[in-house]
Short mmCIF file of C-alpha atoms in Angstrom, two decimals:
data_model
loop_
_atom_site.label_atom_id
_atom_site.label_comp_id
_atom_site.label_asym_id
_atom_site.label_seq_id
_atom_site.Cartn_x
_atom_site.Cartn_y
_atom_site.Cartn_z
CA MET H 1 -21.05 -45.06 -34.11
CA SER H 2 -21.41 -41.99 -31.92
CA ASP H 3 -18.62 -40.74 -29.73
CA PRO H 4 -19.47 -41.42 -26.07
CA ASN H 5 -17.95 -38.06 -25.17
CA THR H 6 -20.43 -36.20 -27.36
CA THR H 7 -23.61 -38.04 -26.50
CA ASP H 8 -26.65 -35.74 -26.47
CA PHE H 9 -27.95 -35.21 -22.95
CA THR H 10 -28.97 -32.34 -20.74
CA ASN H 11 -28.29 -31.71 -17.06
CA PRO H 12 -26.22 -34.84 -16.37
CA SER H 13 -26.71 -36.54 -13.03
CA THR H 14 -22.95 -36.99 -12.63
CA PHE H 15 -19.71 -35.51 -13.87
CA ILE H 16 -16.48 -37.41 -14.50
CA LEU H 17 -13.31 -35.89 -13.06
CA LEU H 18 -10.18 -36.93 -14.96
CA GLY H 19 -7.65 -35.94 -12.30
CA VAL H 20 -4.51 -34.54 -13.94
CA PRO H 21 -4.98 -35.06 -17.70
CA GLY H 22 -1.91 -36.50 -19.37
CA LEU H 23 -0.38 -37.63 -16.08
CA GLU H 24 -2.78 -40.46 -15.21
CA ALA H 25 0.09 -42.93 -14.91
CA ALA H 26 1.70 -40.71 -12.24
CA HIS H 27 -1.44 -40.19 -10.14
CA VAL H 28 -0.15 -42.33 -7.28
CA TRP H 29 3.14 -40.42 -7.18
CA ILE H 30 1.36 -37.05 -7.38
CA SER H 31 -0.85 -38.11 -4.47
CA ILE H 32 2.16 -38.35 -2.13
CA PRO H 33 2.96 -34.58 -1.95
CA PHE H 34 -0.75 -33.76 -2.09
CA CYS H 35 -1.51 -36.02 0.87
CA THR H 36 1.53 -34.73 2.76
CA MET H 37 0.45 -31.12 2.31
CA TYR H 38 -3.07 -31.99 3.44
CA ILE H 39 -1.86 -33.74 6.61
CA ILE H 40 0.41 -30.79 7.47
CA ALA H 41 -2.48 -28.38 6.85
CA ILE H 42 -4.83 -30.35 9.09
CA LEU H 43 -2.33 -30.74 11.94
CA GLY H 44 -1.00 -27.19 11.68
CA ASN H 45 -4.36 -25.41 11.58
CA PHE H 46 -5.84 -27.50 14.38
CA THR H 47 -2.71 -26.69 16.41
CA ILE H 48 -3.27 -22.95 15.88
CA LEU H 49 -6.90 -23.32 17.00
CA PHE H 50 -5.88 -25.37 20.03
CA ILE H 51 -3.10 -22.99 21.14
CA VAL H 52 -5.33 -19.93 20.89
CA ARG H 53 -8.11 -21.76 22.71
CA ILE H 54 -6.03 -22.75 25.75
CA GLU H 55 -3.91 -19.59 26.09
CA PRO H 56 -5.85 -16.64 27.58
CA SER H 57 -3.17 -14.14 26.54
CA LEU H 58 -3.92 -14.95 22.90
CA HIS H 59 -7.59 -14.02 23.19
CA GLY H 60 -7.23 -10.86 21.13
CA PRO H 61 -8.30 -9.50 17.73
CA MET H 62 -5.30 -10.71 15.72
CA TYR H 63 -5.56 -14.24 17.07
CA TYR H 64 -9.31 -14.38 16.51
CA PHE H 65 -8.66 -13.51 12.87
CA LEU H 66 -5.94 -16.18 12.76
CA CYS H 67 -8.47 -18.71 14.03
CA MET H 68 -10.85 -17.68 11.25
CA LEU H 69 -8.01 -18.14 8.77
CA ALA H 70 -7.30 -21.61 10.17
CA VAL H 71 -10.96 -22.64 9.82
CA SER H 72 -11.06 -21.27 6.27
CA ASP H 73 -7.90 -23.20 5.39
CA LEU H 74 -9.37 -26.41 6.80
CA VAL H 75 -12.54 -25.99 4.75
CA LEU H 76 -10.63 -25.12 1.56
CA SER H 77 -8.26 -28.08 1.69
CA THR H 78 -10.98 -30.51 2.78
CA SER H 79 -13.24 -29.33 -0.06
CA ILE H 80 -10.91 -30.79 -2.69
CA LEU H 81 -8.40 -33.24 -1.20
CA PRO H 82 -10.60 -36.21 -0.20
CA LYS H 83 -12.14 -36.40 -3.68
CA THR H 84 -8.81 -35.77 -5.38
CA LEU H 85 -7.15 -38.58 -3.43
CA SER H 86 -10.05 -40.93 -4.22
CA ILE H 87 -9.37 -40.25 -7.91
CA PHE H 88 -5.64 -40.87 -7.50
CA TRP H 89 -5.92 -43.96 -5.33
CA PHE H 90 -9.18 -45.68 -6.25
CA ASN H 91 -9.96 -44.24 -9.71
CA SER H 92 -13.26 -42.97 -8.23
CA ARG H 93 -13.94 -40.28 -10.82
CA GLU H 94 -17.70 -39.81 -10.64
CA ILE H 95 -19.14 -36.88 -8.74
CA ASP H 96 -22.82 -36.07 -8.42
CA PHE H 97 -23.98 -32.96 -10.27
CA SER H 98 -25.25 -31.30 -7.07
CA ALA H 99 -22.11 -32.33 -5.16
CA CYS H 100 -20.01 -30.79 -7.93
CA LEU H 101 -21.83 -27.48 -7.66
CA THR H 102 -21.58 -27.60 -3.86
CA GLN H 103 -17.83 -28.20 -4.06
CA MET H 104 -17.49 -25.35 -6.54
CA TYR H 105 -19.39 -23.02 -4.20
CA PHE H 106 -17.36 -23.91 -1.11
CA ILE H 107 -14.04 -23.45 -2.92
CA HIS H 108 -14.81 -20.00 -4.29
CA CYS H 109 -16.77 -18.89 -1.22
CA PHE H 110 -13.94 -19.63 1.19
CA LEU H 111 -11.33 -18.19 -1.16
CA THR H 112 -13.31 -14.95 -0.91
CA VAL H 113 -13.66 -15.34 2.87
CA GLU H 114 -9.90 -15.91 3.18
CA SER H 115 -9.20 -12.78 1.17
CA GLY H 116 -11.49 -10.85 3.53
CA ILE H 117 -9.62 -12.25 6.53
CA PHE H 118 -6.36 -10.89 5.12
CA VAL H 119 -8.04 -7.47 4.90
CA ALA H 120 -9.06 -7.82 8.56
CA LEU H 121 -5.51 -8.79 9.54
CA ALA H 122 -4.14 -5.81 7.60
CA LEU H 123 -6.54 -3.54 9.49
CA ASP H 124 -5.46 -5.12 12.78
CA ARG H 125 -1.76 -4.49 12.04
CA TYR H 126 -2.50 -0.95 10.85
CA VAL H 127 -4.25 -0.04 14.11
CA ALA H 128 -1.71 -1.89 16.29
CA ILE H 129 1.31 -0.12 14.79
CA CYS H 130 -0.04 3.23 13.53
CA ASP H 131 -2.37 3.94 16.47
CA PRO H 132 -1.31 1.58 19.30
CA LEU H 133 -2.74 3.65 22.15
CA ARG H 134 -6.26 3.27 20.76
CA TYR H 135 -5.90 -0.37 19.72
CA SER H 136 -7.99 -1.82 22.55
CA THR H 137 -10.70 0.81 22.14
CA ILE H 138 -10.97 0.51 18.35
CA LEU H 139 -10.79 -3.27 17.93
CA THR H 140 -13.11 -4.33 20.72
CA ASN H 141 -14.70 -7.78 20.78
CA PRO H 142 -18.03 -6.51 19.32
CA VAL H 143 -16.15 -4.77 16.49
CA VAL H 144 -14.12 -7.92 15.78
CA ALA H 145 -17.34 -9.96 15.74
CA LYS H 146 -18.96 -7.54 13.28
CA ILE H 147 -15.89 -7.59 11.00
CA SER H 148 -15.82 -11.39 11.10
CA LEU H 149 -19.53 -11.64 10.31
CA ALA H 150 -19.17 -9.17 7.43
CA VAL H 151 -16.27 -11.16 5.97
CA VAL H 152 -18.22 -14.43 6.08
CA LEU H 153 -21.48 -12.94 4.77
CA ARG H 154 -19.67 -11.23 1.92
CA GLY H 155 -18.16 -14.50 0.76
CA CYS H 156 -21.38 -16.47 1.16
CA MET H 157 -23.68 -13.96 -0.54
CA LEU H 158 -21.48 -12.80 -3.41
CA LEU H 159 -20.63 -16.36 -4.47
CA LEU H 160 -24.20 -17.67 -4.15
CA PRO H 161 -25.21 -16.87 -7.78
CA GLY H 162 -22.33 -18.96 -9.17
CA PRO H 163 -23.80 -22.45 -8.63
CA PHE H 164 -27.25 -21.28 -9.77
CA LEU H 165 -25.85 -19.87 -13.00
CA ALA H 166 -24.05 -23.16 -13.60
CA ARG H 167 -27.06 -25.33 -12.66
CA PHE H 168 -29.40 -23.82 -15.25
CA LEU H 169 -26.94 -24.08 -18.13
CA PRO H 170 -27.68 -26.88 -20.63
CA TYR H 171 -24.93 -29.51 -20.74
CA CYS H 172 -25.25 -31.41 -24.00
CA ARG H 173 -21.66 -32.04 -25.08
CA THR H 174 -19.89 -34.04 -22.41
CA ASN H 175 -19.86 -34.57 -18.67
CA ILE H 176 -16.09 -35.07 -18.49
CA ILE H 177 -14.20 -32.42 -16.49
CA PRO H 178 -10.43 -32.39 -17.17
CA HIS H 179 -9.62 -31.46 -13.58
CA THR H 180 -9.23 -32.89 -10.07
CA HIS H 181 -12.16 -30.86 -8.72
CA CYS H 182 -15.13 -28.84 -9.90
CA GLU H 183 -13.42 -25.58 -10.76
CA GLN H 184 -16.01 -23.06 -11.97
CA MET H 185 -14.68 -22.29 -15.45
CA ALA H 186 -13.87 -25.95 -16.08
CA VAL H 187 -17.53 -26.79 -15.38
CA VAL H 188 -19.26 -23.99 -17.29
CA LYS H 189 -17.07 -24.57 -20.36
CA LEU H 190 -18.90 -27.88 -20.76
CA ALA H 191 -22.19 -26.05 -21.39
CA CYS H 192 -23.57 -25.84 -24.92
CA ALA H 193 -24.85 -22.29 -24.38
CA ASP H 194 -23.55 -18.77 -24.12
CA ILE H 195 -21.45 -18.52 -20.93
CA HIS H 196 -20.59 -14.83 -21.21
CA VAL H 197 -22.80 -13.95 -18.23
CA THR H 198 -20.97 -16.46 -16.02
CA SER H 199 -17.61 -15.31 -17.35
CA TYR H 200 -18.40 -11.64 -16.71
CA TYR H 201 -19.71 -12.52 -13.26
CA GLY H 202 -16.40 -14.21 -12.40
CA LEU H 203 -14.44 -11.24 -13.74
CA PHE H 204 -16.62 -8.85 -11.72
CA LEU H 205 -15.91 -10.82 -8.54
CA LEU H 206 -12.20 -10.83 -9.26
CA LEU H 207 -12.01 -7.07 -9.79
CA SER H 208 -14.54 -5.91 -7.20
CA VAL H 209 -13.63 -8.31 -4.38
CA ILE H 210 -10.07 -9.58 -4.75
CA GLY H 211 -8.90 -6.43 -6.53
CA LEU H 212 -10.26 -4.10 -3.85
CA ASP H 213 -8.93 -6.38 -1.11
CA VAL H 214 -5.43 -6.28 -2.58
CA ILE H 215 -5.56 -2.47 -2.89
CA PHE H 216 -6.73 -2.09 0.72
CA ILE H 217 -4.06 -4.50 1.99
CA ALA H 218 -1.34 -2.74 -0.01
CA VAL H 219 -2.34 0.72 1.28
CA SER H 220 -2.52 -0.57 4.87
CA TYR H 221 0.91 -2.19 4.80
CA ILE H 222 2.50 0.83 3.12
CA GLN H 223 1.29 2.90 6.07
CA VAL H 224 2.43 0.18 8.49
CA LEU H 225 5.91 0.01 6.97
CA ARG H 226 6.22 3.79 7.09
CA ALA H 227 5.29 3.71 10.76
CA ILE H 228 7.76 0.88 11.46
CA PHE H 229 10.70 2.65 9.86
CA SER H 230 9.92 5.80 11.83
CA LEU H 231 10.19 3.99 15.20
CA PRO H 232 13.04 5.34 17.34
CA THR H 233 14.89 2.13 18.26
CA LYS H 234 16.14 -0.81 16.22
CA ASP H 235 14.61 -3.36 18.60
CA SER H 236 11.13 -1.88 18.29
CA ARG H 237 11.46 -1.81 14.50
CA LEU H 238 12.52 -5.45 14.38
CA LYS H 239 9.74 -6.54 16.74
CA SER H 240 7.05 -4.78 14.70
CA PHE H 241 8.47 -5.91 11.39
CA SER H 242 8.67 -9.53 12.58
CA THR H 243 4.92 -9.69 13.18
CA CYS H 244 4.11 -7.91 9.92
CA GLY H 245 6.61 -10.07 8.04
CA SER H 246 4.64 -13.22 8.85
CA HIS H 247 1.45 -11.56 7.59
CA LEU H 248 3.12 -10.45 4.36
CA CYS H 249 4.52 -13.95 3.72
CA VAL H 250 1.06 -15.50 4.14
CA ILE H 251 -0.57 -12.87 1.91
CA LEU H 252 1.99 -13.38 -0.87
CA ALA H 253 1.62 -17.18 -0.61
CA PHE H 254 -2.13 -16.76 -1.13
CA TYR H 255 -2.39 -14.13 -3.85
CA ILE H 256 0.58 -14.90 -6.12
CA PRO H 257 -0.32 -18.55 -6.97
CA SER H 258 -4.03 -17.71 -7.34
CA LEU H 259 -3.23 -14.77 -9.65
CA PHE H 260 -0.88 -16.95 -11.69
CA SER H 261 -3.55 -19.66 -11.99
CA PHE H 262 -6.16 -17.10 -13.07
CA LEU H 263 -3.88 -15.59 -15.71
CA THR H 264 -2.92 -18.96 -17.18
CA HIS H 265 -6.60 -19.96 -17.25
CA ARG H 266 -7.68 -16.77 -19.04
CA PHE H 267 -4.72 -16.02 -21.28
CA GLY H 268 -2.32 -18.96 -21.19
CA HIS H 269 -3.87 -20.93 -24.03
CA ASN H 270 -0.49 -22.48 -24.83
CA VAL H 271 0.05 -23.63 -21.24
CA PRO H 272 -0.23 -27.45 -20.97
CA LEU H 273 -3.48 -28.56 -19.33
CA HIS H 274 -1.76 -30.69 -16.70
CA PHE H 275 0.33 -27.69 -15.62
CA HIS H 276 -2.78 -25.56 -15.18
CA VAL H 277 -4.52 -28.29 -13.16
CA LEU H 278 -1.49 -28.71 -10.90
CA MET H 279 -1.26 -24.94 -10.34
CA ALA H 280 -4.98 -24.77 -9.53
CA ASN H 281 -4.40 -27.38 -6.84
CA MET H 282 -1.27 -25.67 -5.53
CA TYR H 283 -3.00 -22.39 -4.72
CA LEU H 284 -5.66 -24.30 -2.78
CA LEU H 285 -3.21 -26.55 -0.91
CA VAL H 286 0.00 -24.58 -0.36
CA PRO H 287 -1.46 -21.63 1.64
CA PRO H 288 -3.38 -23.87 4.11
CA MET H 289 -0.13 -25.79 4.66
CA LEU H 290 2.13 -22.73 4.96
CA ASN H 291 -0.11 -20.45 7.04
CA PRO H 292 0.16 -22.32 10.37
CA ILE H 293 3.88 -22.97 9.81
CA ILE H 294 4.62 -19.30 9.12
CA TYR H 295 2.50 -18.06 12.03
CA GLY H 296 3.87 -20.74 14.33
CA VAL H 297 7.48 -19.81 13.54
CA ARG H 298 7.20 -16.04 13.06
CA THR H 299 4.66 -15.14 15.77
CA ARG H 300 6.51 -15.21 19.08
CA GLN H 301 3.44 -15.63 21.32
CA ILE H 302 2.24 -18.72 19.46
CA ARG H 303 5.75 -20.17 19.26
CA ASP H 304 6.42 -19.64 22.95
CA ARG H 305 3.08 -21.17 24.00
CA LEU H 306 3.70 -24.19 21.80
CA LEU H 307 7.19 -24.67 23.23
CA ARG H 308 5.82 -24.40 26.79
CA LEU H 309 3.21 -27.01 25.96
CA PHE H 310 5.79 -29.53 24.76
CA THR H 311 8.20 -28.71 27.59
CA HIS H 312 5.41 -29.27 30.14
CA LYS H 313 4.54 -32.63 28.60
CA ARG H 314 8.15 -33.81 28.70
CA THR H 315 8.44 -32.71 32.33
#
């Protein structure tokens, strides 16, 4: 009798997502922190959008970029959590082949967009601290709009070949994905064909997009920190460092888990599969949850406007 997992077929109409392999009995318990993080991400990011929308003093370049970050976080978390929770709660493991590729595209596209937003925020802080007198003339609304459009187009266009490369691969081994969502390498590894082109494409994106973004961000913040420590008074140094500190916390929360997940996927062959799956979910869920909390606590203008809003309601 043939093994159902090795049935000969090509281009399956559906894939089967296993959730967290090896921890199926704990799916309900795992869903509790996942759902909690998702709720916090939804409430927090919508709060950032609402506060910036109603407060005219926040209609500036940095806060426009923060709104883009909030939208990106909402898309990222919503791309995976509803399906993941349906697996955990209702054992609904099937996902349509086209829906799988669409989910894969949105995840990687908005990860790239989010990385570009961090570059834009680094540029904003560089101009604000290193050349404050020209801030309003350099980062005008048309310039901010062009930067925002470039960030979105870069993510959308560079990631567009990914789903097409995956769609035209022959899948003749199994349609079972040992993951909670359609992660690109987890999908293409199911193909019974040479996947070196897809693998090299992913490595190219990592080095040319994320790598360059990290270098640009690092250079910008080195210049920013040098400018901060050269300020004449302690109060001005603390004020500038407070704003930059929130940016650095958000950047580290985004890049460190994603880099760790990438390294374990490429080189950590001895890492348990369930650990890799959990880490892959963490770097998609933790930043969208932390970003609005960090900006809400560390950015004085947002914090003060939020406190005034609640104080006004109580009055």
